[in-house]
CSV table of C-alpha atoms in Angstrom, one decimal:
chain,number,residue,atom,x,y,z
A,1,UNK,CA,63.9,-1.9,38.0
A,2,UNK,CA,62.9,-3.2,34.5
A,3,UNK,CA,65.3,-4.6,31.9
A,4,UNK,CA,65.2,-3.1,28.5
A,5,UNK,CA,63.2,-4.8,25.7
A,6,UNK,CA,66.5,-5.6,23.9
A,7,UNK,CA,67.8,-7.5,26.9
A,8,UNK,CA,64.6,-9.4,27.3
A,9,UNK,CA,64.6,-10.3,23.6
A,10,UNK,CA,68.3,-11.3,23.9
A,11,UNK,CA,67.5,-13.5,26.9
A,12,UNK,CA,64.6,-15.1,25.1
A,13,UNK,CA,66.6,-16.0,22.1
A,14,UNK,CA,69.4,-17.4,24.2
A,15,UNK,CA,67.0,-19.6,26.1
A,16,UNK,CA,65.4,-20.7,22.9
A,17,UNK,CA,68.7,-21.6,21.3
A,18,UNK,CA,69.9,-23.6,24.4
A,19,UNK,CA,66.6,-25.5,24.6
A,20,UNK,CA,66.6,-26.4,20.9
A,21,UNK,CA,70.0,-27.9,20.9
A,22,UNK,CA,69.5,-31.7,20.8
A,23,UNK,CA,72.6,-33.7,21.0
A,24,UNK,CA,72.7,-35.6,17.7
A,25,UNK,CA,74.7,-38.7,17.1
A,26,UNK,CA,78.3,-38.2,15.9
A,27,UNK,CA,80.7,-40.5,14.0
A,28,UNK,CA,81.8,-42.1,17.3
A,29,UNK,CA,78.3,-43.1,18.2
A,30,UNK,CA,77.9,-44.9,14.9
A,31,UNK,CA,79.8,-47.9,16.4
A,32,UNK,CA,76.6,-48.6,18.5
A,33,UNK,CA,74.4,-49.2,15.4
A,34,UNK,CA,76.0,-52.7,14.8
A,35,UNK,CA,73.9,-55.5,16.3
A,36,UNK,CA,70.4,-56.5,17.4
A,37,UNK,CA,67.7,-53.9,18.2
A,38,UNK,CA,64.2,-54.5,19.6
A,39,UNK,CA,61.4,-52.1,18.8
A,40,UNK,CA,59.8,-50.5,21.8
A,41,UNK,CA,57.3,-48.1,20.3
A,42,UNK,CA,56.3,-46.2,17.2
A,43,UNK,CA,55.0,-42.7,17.5
A,44,UNK,CA,52.6,-41.6,14.7
A,45,UNK,CA,52.6,-38.1,13.3
A,46,UNK,CA,49.3,-37.4,15.2
A,47,UNK,CA,51.0,-38.0,18.5
A,48,UNK,CA,49.5,-41.5,19.2
A,49,UNK,CA,51.9,-44.2,20.1
A,50,UNK,CA,51.9,-48.0,19.6
A,51,UNK,CA,54.0,-49.8,22.3
A,52,UNK,CA,55.5,-53.2,21.7
A,53,UNK,CA,55.8,-55.3,24.9
A,54,UNK,CA,56.9,-58.5,23.1
A,55,UNK,CA,58.4,-59.0,19.7
A,56,UNK,CA,58.7,-62.2,17.6
A,57,UNK,CA,61.2,-60.5,15.3
A,58,UNK,CA,64.0,-58.0,16.0
A,59,UNK,CA,66.2,-55.9,13.6
A,60,UNK,CA,69.8,-56.7,13.0
A,61,UNK,CA,72.0,-53.9,11.6
A,62,UNK,CA,75.3,-54.7,10.0
A,63,UNK,CA,77.5,-52.1,8.3
A,64,UNK,CA,81.1,-51.5,7.2
A,65,UNK,CA,82.1,-48.0,6.1
A,66,UNK,CA,79.2,-46.3,4.5
A,67,UNK,CA,77.1,-49.3,3.5
A,68,UNK,CA,75.4,-52.2,5.1
A,69,UNK,CA,72.0,-53.8,5.7
A,70,UNK,CA,69.1,-54.2,8.1
A,71,UNK,CA,67.3,-57.5,8.3
A,72,UNK,CA,64.6,-59.0,10.5
A,73,UNK,CA,65.6,-62.1,12.6
A,74,UNK,CA,63.7,-64.3,15.0
A,75,UNK,CA,65.3,-65.1,18.3
A,76,UNK,CA,65.0,-68.7,19.4
A,77,UNK,CA,64.8,-70.1,23.0
A,78,UNK,CA,68.3,-71.6,22.7
A,79,UNK,CA,69.9,-68.1,22.1
A,80,UNK,CA,70.2,-68.5,18.3
A,81,UNK,CA,68.4,-66.6,15.5
A,82,UNK,CA,66.3,-67.7,12.6
A,83,UNK,CA,66.9,-65.6,9.5
A,84,UNK,CA,66.5,-65.4,5.8
A,85,UNK,CA,68.4,-63.9,2.9
A,86,UNK,CA,66.2,-60.8,2.6
A,87,UNK,CA,68.6,-58.1,3.9
A,88,UNK,CA,67.5,-54.6,3.2
A,89,UNK,CA,70.5,-52.6,1.7
A,90,UNK,CA,71.4,-49.5,3.7
A,91,UNK,CA,73.7,-46.5,3.1
A,92,UNK,CA,74.9,-44.3,5.9
A,93,UNK,CA,74.8,-40.6,5.1
A,94,UNK,CA,75.8,-37.4,6.9
A,95,UNK,CA,74.0,-34.2,5.9
A,96,UNK,CA,74.4,-30.9,7.9
A,97,UNK,CA,76.0,-32.9,10.8
A,98,UNK,CA,72.9,-35.2,11.0
A,99,UNK,CA,73.0,-38.9,10.5
A,100,UNK,CA,70.7,-40.6,8.0
A,101,UNK,CA,70.2,-44.3,7.1
A,102,UNK,CA,69.0,-44.6,3.5
A,103,UNK,CA,67.2,-47.9,2.6
A,104,UNK,CA,66.4,-49.4,-0.8
A,105,UNK,CA,63.9,-52.2,-1.0
A,106,UNK,CA,62.5,-53.3,-4.3
A,107,UNK,CA,61.3,-50.2,-6.2
A,108,UNK,CA,61.1,-48.0,-3.1
A,109,UNK,CA,63.7,-45.9,-1.4
A,110,UNK,CA,63.4,-44.0,1.9
A,111,UNK,CA,65.5,-42.7,4.7
A,112,UNK,CA,65.4,-42.6,8.4
A,113,UNK,CA,67.2,-39.8,10.4
A,114,UNK,CA,69.0,-41.1,13.5
A,115,UNK,CA,67.9,-38.9,16.4
A,116,UNK,CA,69.4,-40.8,19.2
A,117,UNK,CA,72.1,-43.6,19.2
A,118,UNK,CA,74.0,-45.0,22.1
A,119,UNK,CA,74.9,-48.4,23.5
A,120,UNK,CA,71.3,-49.1,24.7
A,121,UNK,CA,68.9,-47.0,22.7
A,122,UNK,CA,68.2,-46.0,19.1
A,123,UNK,CA,65.6,-43.6,17.9
A,124,UNK,CA,64.9,-42.9,14.2
A,125,UNK,CA,62.5,-40.7,12.3
A,126,UNK,CA,61.2,-42.2,9.0
A,127,UNK,CA,60.8,-39.9,6.0
A,128,UNK,CA,57.0,-40.5,6.4
A,129,UNK,CA,57.1,-38.9,9.9
A,130,UNK,CA,57.0,-42.1,12.0
A,131,UNK,CA,59.2,-42.1,15.1
A,132,UNK,CA,60.7,-45.5,15.9
A,133,UNK,CA,62.2,-46.2,19.4
A,134,UNK,CA,64.4,-49.2,19.9
A,135,UNK,CA,66.3,-50.8,22.7
A,136,UNK,CA,69.4,-53.0,22.5
A,137,UNK,CA,68.2,-56.5,22.3
A,138,UNK,CA,69.1,-58.7,25.3
A,139,UNK,CA,69.1,-62.3,24.3
A,140,UNK,CA,67.5,-64.9,26.5
A,141,UNK,CA,68.1,-68.6,26.6
A,142,UNK,CA,66.4,-71.5,28.3
A,143,UNK,CA,69.7,-73.5,28.2
A,144,UNK,CA,71.2,-74.3,31.5
A,145,UNK,CA,74.9,-74.6,32.3
A,146,UNK,CA,74.4,-78.4,32.4
A,147,UNK,CA,73.3,-78.5,28.7
């Protein structure tokens, strides 16, 4: 017993639609952006990946409403951060129910689409095609309770 070509085509399109539905971040997920993020890997457009096992700097995101900034900070062994005043201005944009972070630095402007955002992970796609995967930064400290 064979199904009709129409039923097979309908089944194919149904499976294709279900498989292509990626859960994208929504407005409630945006709360997780605030804070410290450590880069884990960068995927290049040719499919190769660069993995980061240890980072001397991490990214700090701060925002309020639709604007904020991202800056590089250096964690120290006592649980504090070394920082400078070079914050990168950031705008939060929604287009077609997709979340974008638009950055302005000097004479350049670019955006990154937020593909995944939850309390522990952040994945963005830069407008140049690079895919950045971050994990929530877990601070460490060599201080003891007796300090």
